[in-house]
Amino acid sequence: MISALESPATSFGGRWNGVTSPARRGGSGRLLPDVLVELGFVNRNRMDEAVEAARAIGSSGERVLLEAGDITEEQLSRAIAERFGLDHIDLTVFRIEFDAVKVVSPTAVKRYQAVPVSFVNDRTLLVAMVDPANVLAVDDIAVMTGYEVRPAVSSGKDIAYVLERLDDPTFFASASTGLQEMDAPVEAEPQVEIVLEPQRAAEDDSPVYDTRESGPIDFGASGEDASVISLVQRVITKAAQNGVSDIHFEPQDGDMRVRYRIDGVLQEAAVVPQAIVPAVTSRVKILADLDIAERRIPQDGRIGLEIDQRHVDLRVATLPTPHGEKVVMRILDQSKANISLDMLGMLPQALERFTKAFAQAHGAVLVTGPTGSGKSTSLYAALNVLNTIEKNIITIEDPVEFQVDGITQVQVNPKAGLSFAAGLRSMMRCDPDIIMVGEIRDRETAQIAVESALTGHLVLSTLHTNDAPGAVSRLIEMGIEPFLVGSAVDCIVAQRLARLLCPGCKNQVMVPAEVMRTNGFNVGLDLQCYEPVGCNRCGGTGYKGRIGLYEVMWISDTIRSLAVARETTETIAHAAVAEGMIRLREDGLEKVRRGMTSIAEIARVTGTR
């Protein structure tokens, strides 16, 4: 097996397949601090200061620079490679050979911070190392593998990136393409290909892949049932590990399509052959404790699984279609219940207004936006601040997505007669200080919520409107008296979720003002911003993660008087902007200027006004 490293392309200082060869071979006696300066990663004065500081604490100059954030792990590893005249390998791009990786145990990879990545020839193994000067590690790997070791250099983050994927041979089989493929387990026929793209970063900014099966589902069955059981488990496991919010099982005229919603965008993940479509649907319904014999009406259920030693809840909904039952699983991420306010992405002025609103002893704070825009997450961030021993907090939700210690949470149950309105009436008899209503859907719920806000309670709730000013009109249309709306509501937040640009591949561009105006942005100057490119870490999409866009409208005396006068949404919006409210698109434009997202993404999530 011949490695690409034997290609003439690597015989000079250049890049090929993730490999950077040094400008000059051999150590040449240079010290690492000198190399860092020569490569332009740090200036000489700062390097000298770091060396002096390192002497005082018994460390090294490069370690001081790394801890201070003056250089990155990637820059340090490139300097080490140049210092020793070795190749530098970017393991997120390099095509790693699984046959090479598996000759060393994961324990050894972790201990030595070294991973075999390719065979140079029949006798030599290419090993990416954080510290190529670790002679002990080189010797041990040579002894345990029986190969000669040719060291190369990679960053600690890249070694960790590979270490997390050692149990997934499909990652190594297609590392150069950025597409992760997985064959259907157990049965040779029928086969199902699951294509996953890295979307959600781990703490080291690397996408997470792991095909280890875990959880209470029984894999001991045999025959076709075992194939279906394993397939469903792997689809769920992959989704939970890759930050998927929803899984869609969609029967077509023949096969079934499986799609994942990642960062708000649906992507095809698998195609299930027609022969096992009914079995896959039945398996999901059994897990959710639904009636597998009932296919004519929608059903709702819930699944609890243990995946990678963490508990994952899934909300399941079925819908009858002409080709069979469509099944949608919503993955409930418990970490969203523990989010802090500074993680929401609000600009300082908006955050100040929002914080001031829910810090009051009474009144109503409403969060609006479409389904999946993060409304509940924003309310939970506020509740985390308010959740103290002195406060009695009660919520009524449909469903209760996140369990929070210290808060009484009530689940809506229409079949038993427990609606939002009925639950709210009962909650008022339980001495609450703070009430959260999952959603104001009807006049009765709105009336009770408004009255509660006027009688000394802090009420937090969500409403489906396109913007913040529209929430005032919506409540009045529901039948709430305008003077009650103006008196009870203190703050309205409208929000959307936009995808974050991948920091590893985003590209700086200059967008002409004319193009900006064509897309609905009222600007007079060209804008310097970033656009998505696509790389292995973001699965070629150019985006990784999401951030909120917000408009926060404080109910001032002016807004209150306009509400009482039943003025239009447009009139209320103009007044709010005059008082300092930033519209959703302007908030998005500011995040574009800061390099967080792109113009195209803001246009997609906010639409045209």
XYZ file of C-alpha atoms in Angstrom, residues 286-543:
258
model
C -43.395 0.268 19.616
C -40.590 2.359 21.139
C -42.997 5.284 21.614
C -45.685 3.003 23.101
C -48.133 3.764 20.285
C -50.828 1.532 18.789
C -49.167 -0.213 15.828
C -52.545 -1.453 14.551
C -53.940 2.096 14.263
C -52.833 3.713 11.004
C -55.789 5.970 10.237
C -55.355 8.726 12.836
C -52.365 10.746 14.126
C -50.713 9.552 17.331
C -48.262 11.128 19.786
C -45.765 9.456 22.066
C -42.395 9.746 23.735
C -39.167 7.710 23.818
C -36.426 7.742 26.453
C -33.001 6.326 25.515
C -29.494 6.190 26.929
C -26.992 7.207 24.243
C -23.289 7.594 25.031
C -24.072 7.552 28.761
C -26.508 10.446 28.537
C -30.291 10.395 28.616
C -32.045 11.489 25.432
C -35.794 12.152 25.184
C -37.609 12.055 21.858
C -41.131 13.297 21.158
C -42.798 11.203 18.450
C -45.705 12.174 16.183
C -47.287 10.073 13.426
C -49.362 11.333 10.513
C -51.314 9.158 8.041
C -50.465 9.808 4.371
C -51.501 8.069 1.094
C -48.199 6.113 1.109
C -48.218 5.150 4.785
C -47.521 6.814 8.108
C -45.052 9.683 8.318
C -43.181 9.695 11.626
C -41.400 12.729 13.054
C -39.131 12.536 16.102
C -38.201 15.722 17.958
C -34.981 15.275 19.949
C -35.325 17.152 23.223
C -31.915 18.465 24.198
C -31.843 18.849 27.980
C -28.829 21.180 27.739
C -31.105 23.885 26.297
C -32.884 24.065 29.651
C -29.626 25.141 31.313
C -28.726 27.869 28.824
C -27.580 31.211 30.189
C -28.702 34.612 28.934
C -25.329 35.509 27.476
C -25.503 32.400 25.262
C -28.659 33.587 23.481
C -26.791 35.995 21.213
C -28.717 39.167 22.102
C -26.972 42.450 21.459
C -26.310 44.473 24.648
C -29.246 46.889 24.262
C -31.750 44.091 23.567
C -30.415 41.975 26.426
C -30.722 44.909 28.833
C -34.373 45.459 27.874
C -35.215 41.757 28.134
C -33.483 41.362 31.508
C -35.190 44.468 32.900
C -38.590 43.114 31.858
C -38.447 39.752 33.618
C -36.715 41.244 36.672
C -39.994 42.990 37.607
C -42.329 41.530 40.204
C -45.334 41.459 37.878
C -46.385 41.973 34.277
C -46.189 39.843 31.143
C -43.164 39.093 28.967
C -44.007 37.514 25.597
C -41.656 35.797 23.160
C -42.912 35.431 19.586
C -41.782 33.686 16.452
C -42.475 30.623 14.322
C -42.151 27.039 15.498
C -38.535 26.077 16.054
C -37.255 29.624 16.480
C -35.984 29.068 20.035
C -38.795 30.763 21.983
C -38.843 28.181 24.782
C -35.063 28.316 25.057
C -35.200 32.080 25.665
C -37.859 31.638 28.359
C -35.848 28.895 30.073
C -32.805 31.201 30.074
C -34.920 33.762 31.944
C -36.290 31.112 34.326
C -32.746 29.975 35.160
C -32.066 33.491 36.439
C -35.372 33.683 38.342
C -35.171 30.162 39.809
C -34.296 30.850 43.449
C -35.470 29.389 46.751
C -37.612 32.471 47.417
C -39.723 32.103 44.263
C -42.562 29.681 43.531
C -42.363 29.063 39.776
C -45.014 27.005 37.981
C -45.098 26.231 34.265
C -47.739 24.673 32.035
C -46.392 23.274 28.795
C -47.333 21.062 25.874
C -45.235 19.018 26.258
C -42.842 19.480 29.187
C -39.651 19.260 27.138
C -37.050 19.888 29.836
C -37.112 18.938 33.501
C -35.773 21.748 35.714
C -35.078 21.312 39.411
C -36.862 23.797 41.651
C -39.712 24.460 39.191
C -43.184 22.876 39.235
C -43.958 21.811 35.672
C -47.440 20.800 34.484
C -48.122 18.831 31.305
C -51.180 19.741 29.215
C -53.516 16.768 28.782
C -56.544 17.659 26.614
C -57.999 14.132 26.818
C -58.219 14.483 30.597
C -59.588 18.013 30.342
C -56.325 19.708 31.335
C -55.978 22.508 28.781
C -53.776 25.595 29.069
C -56.724 27.577 30.394
C -57.784 24.914 32.929
C -54.205 24.464 34.079
C -53.725 28.210 34.471
C -56.823 28.507 36.635
C -55.559 25.734 38.896
C -52.063 27.216 39.039
C -53.454 30.507 40.316
C -54.715 28.673 43.406
C -51.219 27.347 44.185
C -49.645 30.638 45.322
C -47.313 31.215 42.351
C -44.862 34.093 42.069
C -43.924 33.368 38.452
C -45.970 31.586 35.798
C -44.768 30.315 32.457
C -47.390 29.421 29.850
C -45.961 27.327 27.029
C -48.151 29.019 24.424
C -51.106 31.400 24.322
C -53.381 29.700 21.794
C -56.882 30.983 22.515
C -58.844 33.795 24.078
C -59.439 32.064 27.411
C -55.741 31.354 27.975
C -54.833 34.898 26.927
C -57.453 36.387 29.280
C -56.236 34.427 32.318
C -52.579 35.216 31.527
C -53.297 38.950 31.218
C -55.349 39.006 34.413
C -52.573 37.127 36.241
C -50.028 39.726 35.094
C -52.287 42.496 36.416
C -52.741 40.841 39.829
C -49.136 40.733 40.954
C -47.685 37.773 39.042
C -44.865 37.665 36.530
C -46.130 35.836 33.451
C -43.822 34.475 30.744
C -45.338 33.052 27.573
C -44.983 32.551 23.831
C -47.172 33.663 20.955
C -47.066 32.953 17.223
C -46.579 36.261 15.403
C -44.082 37.422 12.789
C -42.677 40.310 14.822
C -42.884 41.977 18.228
C -45.386 44.763 17.345
C -47.691 42.141 15.826
C -48.159 40.506 19.245
C -50.136 43.530 20.486
C -52.565 43.309 17.571
C -52.784 39.537 17.943
C -53.909 39.731 21.586
C -56.521 42.349 20.726
C -57.768 40.178 17.832
C -58.141 37.314 20.326
C -60.655 39.436 22.204
C -58.501 40.960 24.969
C -59.455 44.551 25.714
C -56.789 46.963 24.401
C -56.433 48.745 27.751
C -55.703 45.367 29.432
C -53.042 44.543 26.829
C -51.399 47.916 27.304
C -51.451 47.605 31.097
C -50.385 43.951 31.453
C -47.661 43.465 28.840
C -44.247 44.965 29.628
C -42.016 43.501 26.937
C -42.339 41.548 23.680
C -39.433 39.694 22.050
C -39.534 38.417 18.473
C -36.835 36.008 17.377
C -35.456 33.746 14.675
C -32.518 31.335 14.532
C -29.793 31.859 11.913
C -26.948 29.489 11.126
C -23.458 30.468 12.246
C -20.684 30.541 9.680
C -18.117 27.795 10.085
C -15.032 29.518 11.572
C -12.747 27.097 9.779
C -13.690 27.981 6.200
C -15.646 31.251 6.027
C -14.352 33.621 3.361
C -14.196 37.419 3.593
C -15.921 39.274 0.748
C -17.079 42.790 -0.120
C -20.792 43.019 -0.932
C -21.804 46.094 -2.980
C -24.458 48.341 -1.450
C -26.612 47.889 -4.544
C -26.753 44.119 -4.008
C -27.603 44.685 -0.354
C -30.496 46.997 -1.241
C -31.774 44.483 -3.821
C -32.017 41.941 -0.996
C -33.992 44.298 1.220
C -31.183 45.773 3.349
C -31.277 49.549 3.614
C -27.552 50.375 3.462
C -25.646 53.113 1.708
C -22.125 51.666 1.679
C -20.517 48.448 0.506
C -20.341 45.897 3.312
C -17.287 43.855 4.220
C -18.542 40.516 5.528
C -18.111 36.757 5.219
C -19.700 34.092 3.038
C -19.966 30.312 3.541
C -17.428 28.118 1.760
C -17.703 24.571 3.093
C -15.121 22.206 4.541
C -14.844 18.793 6.173
C -15.694 20.105 9.625
C -19.015 21.644 8.555
C -19.935 18.931 6.058
C -19.516 21.243 3.097
C -22.371 23.547 4.119
C -20.252 26.462 5.356
C -22.316 26.660 8.562
